[in-house]
Short mmCIF file of C-alpha atoms in Angstrom, two decimals:
data_model
loop_
_atom_site.label_atom_id
_atom_site.label_comp_id
_atom_site.label_asym_id
_atom_site.label_seq_id
_atom_site.Cartn_x
_atom_site.Cartn_y
_atom_site.Cartn_z
CA MET H 77 84.15 -61.01 9.86
CA THR H 78 85.21 -64.60 10.52
CA ASN H 79 83.12 -67.39 11.90
CA SER H 80 84.61 -66.87 15.36
CA THR H 81 84.74 -63.06 15.57
CA ILE H 82 82.72 -60.10 14.40
CA THR H 83 84.00 -56.57 13.80
CA LEU H 84 81.47 -53.88 14.71
CA ALA H 85 83.67 -50.79 14.46
CA GLU H 86 87.27 -49.95 13.62
CA ASP H 87 88.25 -50.44 17.27
CA LEU H 88 85.67 -53.09 18.20
CA THR H 89 86.07 -56.79 17.38
CA ILE H 90 84.53 -59.41 19.65
CA THR H 91 84.32 -63.18 19.73
CA ARG H 92 80.88 -64.37 18.69
CA MET H 93 81.05 -66.84 21.58
CA GLY H 94 80.97 -64.56 24.60
CA TYR H 95 80.45 -65.06 28.31
CA GLY H 96 77.61 -63.66 30.40
CA ALA H 97 78.73 -62.86 33.93
CA MET H 98 75.29 -62.60 35.55
CA GLN H 99 75.46 -66.00 37.26
CA LEU H 100 78.58 -65.01 39.18
CA ALA H 101 76.41 -63.25 41.76
CA GLY H 102 74.42 -65.04 44.45
CA PRO H 103 70.96 -66.61 44.03
CA GLY H 104 68.58 -64.40 42.11
CA VAL H 105 71.58 -62.42 40.82
CA PHE H 106 71.72 -60.84 44.28
CA GLY H 107 74.49 -60.74 46.86
CA PRO H 108 77.87 -62.45 46.78
CA PRO H 109 78.52 -65.85 45.19
CA LYS H 110 78.80 -68.98 47.26
CA ASP H 111 82.37 -69.46 46.02
CA ARG H 112 84.17 -66.26 45.02
CA ASP H 113 87.39 -68.10 44.11
CA GLN H 114 85.44 -70.28 41.70
CA ALA H 115 83.86 -67.18 40.10
CA ILE H 116 87.32 -65.70 39.57
CA ALA H 117 88.55 -68.99 38.10
CA VAL H 118 85.64 -69.11 35.63
CA LEU H 119 86.40 -65.60 34.34
CA ARG H 120 90.10 -66.35 33.94
CA GLU H 121 89.36 -69.63 32.15
CA ALA H 122 86.96 -67.88 29.74
CA VAL H 123 89.71 -65.48 28.74
CA ALA H 124 92.26 -68.31 28.56
CA LEU H 125 89.92 -70.13 26.15
CA GLY H 126 89.89 -67.14 23.83
CA VAL H 127 86.70 -65.31 24.81
CA THR H 128 87.11 -61.54 24.27
CA HIS H 129 83.47 -60.57 24.91
CA ILE H 130 82.17 -60.47 28.49
CA ASP H 131 78.68 -59.20 29.28
CA THR H 132 78.03 -57.64 32.68
CA SER H 133 76.22 -54.89 34.58
CA ASP H 134 76.60 -53.07 37.86
CA PHE H 135 73.07 -54.17 38.81
CA TYR H 136 74.26 -57.78 38.93
CA GLY H 137 74.72 -58.23 42.65
CA PRO H 138 74.47 -55.22 42.65
CA THR H 139 78.14 -54.23 42.16
CA VAL H 140 79.28 -57.76 43.09
CA VAL H 141 79.88 -59.10 39.58
CA ASN H 142 81.77 -56.04 38.33
CA GLU H 143 83.98 -56.16 41.41
CA ILE H 144 84.73 -59.85 40.77
CA ILE H 145 85.55 -59.11 37.11
CA LYS H 146 87.96 -56.40 38.21
CA GLU H 147 89.61 -58.69 40.76
CA ALA H 148 89.93 -61.53 38.27
CA LEU H 149 91.04 -59.74 35.12
CA HIS H 150 92.33 -56.21 35.85
CA PRO H 151 94.55 -54.97 34.26
CA TYR H 152 92.48 -56.19 31.35
CA PRO H 153 93.90 -57.88 28.22
CA ALA H 154 94.09 -55.42 25.32
CA ASP H 155 91.58 -57.39 23.24
CA LEU H 156 89.01 -57.92 26.00
CA VAL H 157 85.70 -56.09 25.50
CA LEU H 158 83.45 -55.57 28.51
CA VAL H 159 79.85 -54.90 27.51
CA THR H 160 77.75 -53.46 30.32
CA LYS H 161 74.20 -52.18 30.58
CA VAL H 162 72.31 -49.47 32.43
CA GLY H 163 68.67 -48.69 32.97
CA ALA H 164 67.73 -50.49 36.19
CA ARG H 165 68.53 -50.73 39.87
CA ARG H 166 67.93 -53.37 42.53
CA GLY H 167 65.56 -53.14 45.44
CA ASP H 168 66.51 -54.38 48.90
CA ASP H 169 64.25 -57.36 48.19
CA ALA H 170 66.32 -58.22 45.08
CA SER H 171 63.62 -56.79 42.79
CA TRP H 172 64.52 -55.25 39.43
CA ILE H 173 63.42 -51.63 39.19
CA PRO H 174 63.55 -49.79 35.85
CA ASP H 175 65.56 -46.56 36.29
CA LEU H 176 65.99 -44.67 33.05
CA ALA H 177 66.01 -41.09 34.32
CA PRO H 178 68.99 -39.07 33.01
CA ASP H 179 70.56 -38.52 36.46
CA ALA H 180 70.16 -42.20 37.28
CA LEU H 181 71.82 -43.25 34.02
CA ARG H 182 74.75 -40.92 34.63
CA ARG H 183 75.20 -42.40 38.10
CA GLN H 184 75.01 -45.95 36.74
CA VAL H 185 77.67 -45.26 34.11
CA HIS H 186 80.00 -43.82 36.77
CA ASP H 187 79.29 -46.81 39.04
CA ASN H 188 80.26 -49.21 36.24
CA LEU H 189 83.46 -47.27 35.61
CA GLU H 190 84.36 -47.33 39.30
CA HIS H 191 83.62 -50.97 40.00
CA LEU H 192 85.29 -52.23 36.81
CA GLY H 193 88.31 -49.99 37.37
CA LEU H 194 88.01 -48.26 34.00
CA ASP H 195 88.30 -44.71 32.67
CA VAL H 196 86.09 -45.49 29.66
CA LEU H 197 83.52 -48.25 29.03
CA ASP H 198 83.85 -50.27 25.81
CA VAL H 199 80.12 -50.72 25.16
CA VAL H 200 77.10 -49.59 27.18
CA ASN H 201 73.66 -50.99 26.38
CA LEU H 202 70.60 -48.99 27.34
CA ARG H 203 68.33 -51.58 28.96
CA SER H 204 64.67 -50.94 28.25
CA MET H 205 61.91 -53.08 29.71
CA ALA H 206 59.80 -52.45 26.62
CA HIS H 207 60.65 -55.74 24.97
CA GLU H 208 58.91 -57.80 27.65
CA GLY H 209 55.68 -55.87 27.30
CA HIS H 210 56.15 -54.98 23.62
CA SER H 211 55.80 -51.33 24.63
CA GLU H 212 56.73 -48.65 22.14
CA GLU H 213 57.59 -45.98 24.68
CA SER H 214 60.21 -43.48 23.56
CA ILE H 215 63.81 -44.10 24.61
CA ALA H 216 65.08 -40.84 23.08
CA GLU H 217 65.73 -38.99 26.33
CA SER H 218 67.50 -41.93 27.98
CA PHE H 219 69.56 -42.77 24.90
CA SER H 220 70.52 -39.11 24.43
CA THR H 221 71.88 -39.11 27.97
CA LEU H 222 74.24 -41.94 27.05
CA VAL H 223 75.24 -40.10 23.88
CA GLU H 224 76.24 -37.11 26.05
CA LEU H 225 78.38 -39.40 28.21
CA GLN H 226 79.91 -40.87 25.06
CA GLN H 227 80.76 -37.35 23.86
CA GLN H 228 82.42 -36.74 27.23
CA GLY H 229 84.73 -39.71 26.57
CA LEU H 230 83.23 -42.07 29.17
CA ILE H 231 81.76 -44.56 26.67
CA LYS H 232 83.24 -45.81 23.39
CA HIS H 233 80.21 -47.50 21.82
CA LEU H 234 76.48 -47.70 22.47
CA GLY H 235 73.96 -50.50 22.22
CA LEU H 236 70.40 -51.33 23.21
CA SER H 237 68.82 -54.14 25.21
CA GLY H 238 65.24 -55.28 25.55
CA VAL H 239 64.03 -53.16 22.65
CA THR H 240 61.73 -53.25 19.64
CA ILE H 241 62.52 -52.23 16.06
CA PRO H 242 60.81 -48.81 16.35
CA GLN H 243 62.97 -48.06 19.41
CA ILE H 244 66.09 -49.21 17.57
CA ARG H 245 65.29 -46.85 14.71
CA GLU H 246 64.59 -44.06 17.18
CA ALA H 247 68.03 -44.50 18.74
CA GLN H 248 69.81 -44.80 15.39
CA ALA H 249 68.35 -41.44 14.36
CA ILE H 250 70.21 -39.95 17.34
CA ALA H 251 73.57 -41.79 17.24
CA PRO H 252 75.13 -45.02 15.91
CA ILE H 253 74.75 -48.26 17.83
CA VAL H 254 76.81 -51.45 17.52
CA THR H 255 74.71 -54.10 19.24
CA ILE H 256 71.23 -55.20 20.23
CA GLN H 257 70.77 -57.54 23.17
CA ASN H 258 67.35 -59.18 23.45
CA LEU H 259 65.75 -62.37 24.69
CA TYR H 260 66.01 -65.03 21.97
CA ASN H 261 66.74 -68.72 21.84
CA LEU H 262 65.81 -71.96 20.11
CA VAL H 263 62.37 -72.02 21.73
CA ASN H 264 61.59 -68.31 22.06
CA ARG H 265 61.57 -66.89 18.53
CA ASP H 266 59.50 -63.75 19.15
CA ASP H 267 62.48 -61.65 18.09
CA ASP H 268 63.00 -63.11 14.61
CA ASP H 269 62.36 -59.72 13.01
CA VAL H 270 64.96 -58.02 15.20
CA VAL H 271 67.52 -60.74 14.42
CA GLU H 272 67.00 -60.04 10.72
CA TYR H 273 67.11 -56.26 11.26
CA ALA H 274 70.44 -56.57 13.09
CA ALA H 275 71.95 -58.69 10.32
CA ALA H 276 70.77 -56.23 7.65
CA HIS H 277 72.35 -53.31 9.52
CA ASP H 278 75.62 -55.03 10.58
CA LEU H 279 74.71 -54.93 14.27
CA ALA H 280 75.66 -57.68 16.68
CA TYR H 281 72.55 -59.47 17.91
CA ALA H 282 73.37 -60.82 21.38
CA SER H 283 70.87 -63.39 22.61
CA PHE H 284 70.42 -63.25 26.34
CA PHE H 285 69.14 -66.39 28.05
CA PRO H 286 70.42 -68.36 25.02
CA LEU H 287 69.86 -71.57 26.99
CA GLY H 288 66.55 -70.47 28.52
CA GLY H 289 67.85 -68.61 31.56
CA PHE H 290 65.90 -69.34 34.73
CA THR H 291 63.80 -71.88 32.77
CA PRO H 292 66.31 -74.10 30.94
CA LEU H 293 65.41 -75.20 27.42
CA GLN H 294 63.68 -78.56 27.18
CA SER H 295 62.86 -80.21 23.87
CA GLU H 296 62.67 -83.83 22.80
CA THR H 297 63.80 -82.81 19.30
CA LEU H 298 66.79 -80.91 20.70
CA ALA H 299 67.80 -83.92 22.80
CA LYS H 300 67.55 -86.26 19.78
CA VAL H 301 69.60 -83.97 17.53
CA ALA H 302 72.24 -83.58 20.24
CA ALA H 303 72.53 -87.34 20.72
CA ARG H 304 72.93 -87.85 16.98
CA LEU H 305 75.71 -85.25 16.82
CA ASP H 306 77.45 -86.54 19.98
CA ALA H 307 76.96 -83.13 21.62
CA THR H 308 75.01 -81.82 24.59
CA PRO H 309 71.61 -80.16 24.07
CA GLN H 310 73.14 -76.92 25.37
CA GLN H 311 75.93 -77.05 22.80
CA VAL H 312 73.44 -77.64 19.99
CA ALA H 313 71.24 -74.75 21.17
CA LEU H 314 74.24 -72.40 21.19
CA ALA H 315 75.49 -73.62 17.81
CA TRP H 316 72.01 -73.05 16.36
CA LEU H 317 72.10 -69.43 17.53
CA LEU H 318 75.55 -68.87 16.03
CA GLN H 319 74.34 -70.27 12.70
CA ARG H 320 71.04 -68.39 12.85
CA SER H 321 72.58 -65.15 11.57
CA ALA H 322 75.98 -63.86 10.47
CA THR H 323 75.82 -61.19 13.18
CA SER H 324 74.50 -63.41 15.96
CA VAL H 325 76.58 -63.59 19.14
CA VAL H 326 75.88 -65.55 22.31
CA ILE H 327 76.61 -64.82 25.97
CA PRO H 328 75.87 -68.02 27.93
CA GLY H 329 76.50 -67.69 31.63
CA THR H 330 77.66 -70.20 34.21
CA SER H 331 79.49 -70.34 37.50
CA SER H 332 80.89 -73.80 36.68
CA LEU H 333 84.22 -74.42 34.96
CA ALA H 334 82.92 -77.63 33.40
CA HIS H 335 79.84 -75.91 31.96
CA LEU H 336 81.97 -73.01 30.75
CA ARG H 337 84.23 -75.34 28.77
CA GLU H 338 81.20 -77.21 27.42
CA ASN H 339 79.55 -73.96 26.30
CA ILE H 340 82.64 -72.58 24.60
CA ALA H 341 83.17 -75.85 22.72
CA ALA H 342 79.88 -75.11 20.93
CA ARG H 343 81.68 -72.50 18.82
CA ASP H 344 83.31 -75.35 16.90
CA LEU H 345 80.09 -77.33 16.38
CA VAL H 346 78.74 -77.03 12.83
CA LEU H 347 75.15 -78.18 12.50
CA PRO H 348 74.28 -79.98 9.26
CA ALA H 349 71.32 -78.70 7.25
CA ASP H 350 68.98 -81.52 8.30
CA ALA H 351 69.66 -80.80 11.98
CA VAL H 352 69.03 -77.08 11.47
CA ALA H 353 65.72 -77.86 9.77
CA GLU H 354 64.61 -80.04 12.70
CA LEU H 355 65.64 -77.39 15.22
CA ASP H 356 63.95 -74.61 13.28
CA ALA H 357 60.68 -76.50 13.59
CA ILE H 358 60.80 -76.32 17.40
CA GLY H 359 59.94 -72.65 17.46
CA ALA H 360 57.66 -72.66 14.43
#
């Protein structure tokens, strides 16, 4: 592992600074974007800037984001890793509906393959809603369905999203995983134990909503540290996540070229110890 990349399997190395494609859909992650050409330009610029880790899902849009990724980047660069997730569908009212039944998961995997233009998916995360409610419901049946699809050659690697440590252990008893993707950022530290678990087991810990998501991070301390370091608060928040753990990866999303470049520049920002201490106190 280097500071900029992390190797999770013999055939799986990703940049720790990734890109989350969710914001390429319309408002509420539903429908087409306002500017499709701009969405395509953002994806191509991310790759041009060295990002080899793009997070997506067929329920973004739905289908819209995967179709834009395919239009922008297919045929894909050899080192590009597309990480997708299954476990939900969208209602006509843009609602998010958990859908973890085996037949539904099989359909979702095939939909991702079709809309991304792939014969095999690099990484598929099983998206549980348990994390939000701290539920400990079993994910064995759903995860086993993905393992079957992996054995059929449709998926290379498996991961989990929105899960608790007992669910992670339950999945690991069935088959290896390479990544955990949960809500975590400078302000929301509820997942500290999972961050540590991932590091101890050489799993990538991908923070979703690393900048707060639909409720952007706001902190007077963050703003002061950023000003002192001649960086933006967003860059400092991303740099803090990258320094939080050796296996931490980030997937900030944006539909703006300027914000994309600003976010990716955070990979080169090294926070001094005193700044880290101040930032740590925010979520204490």
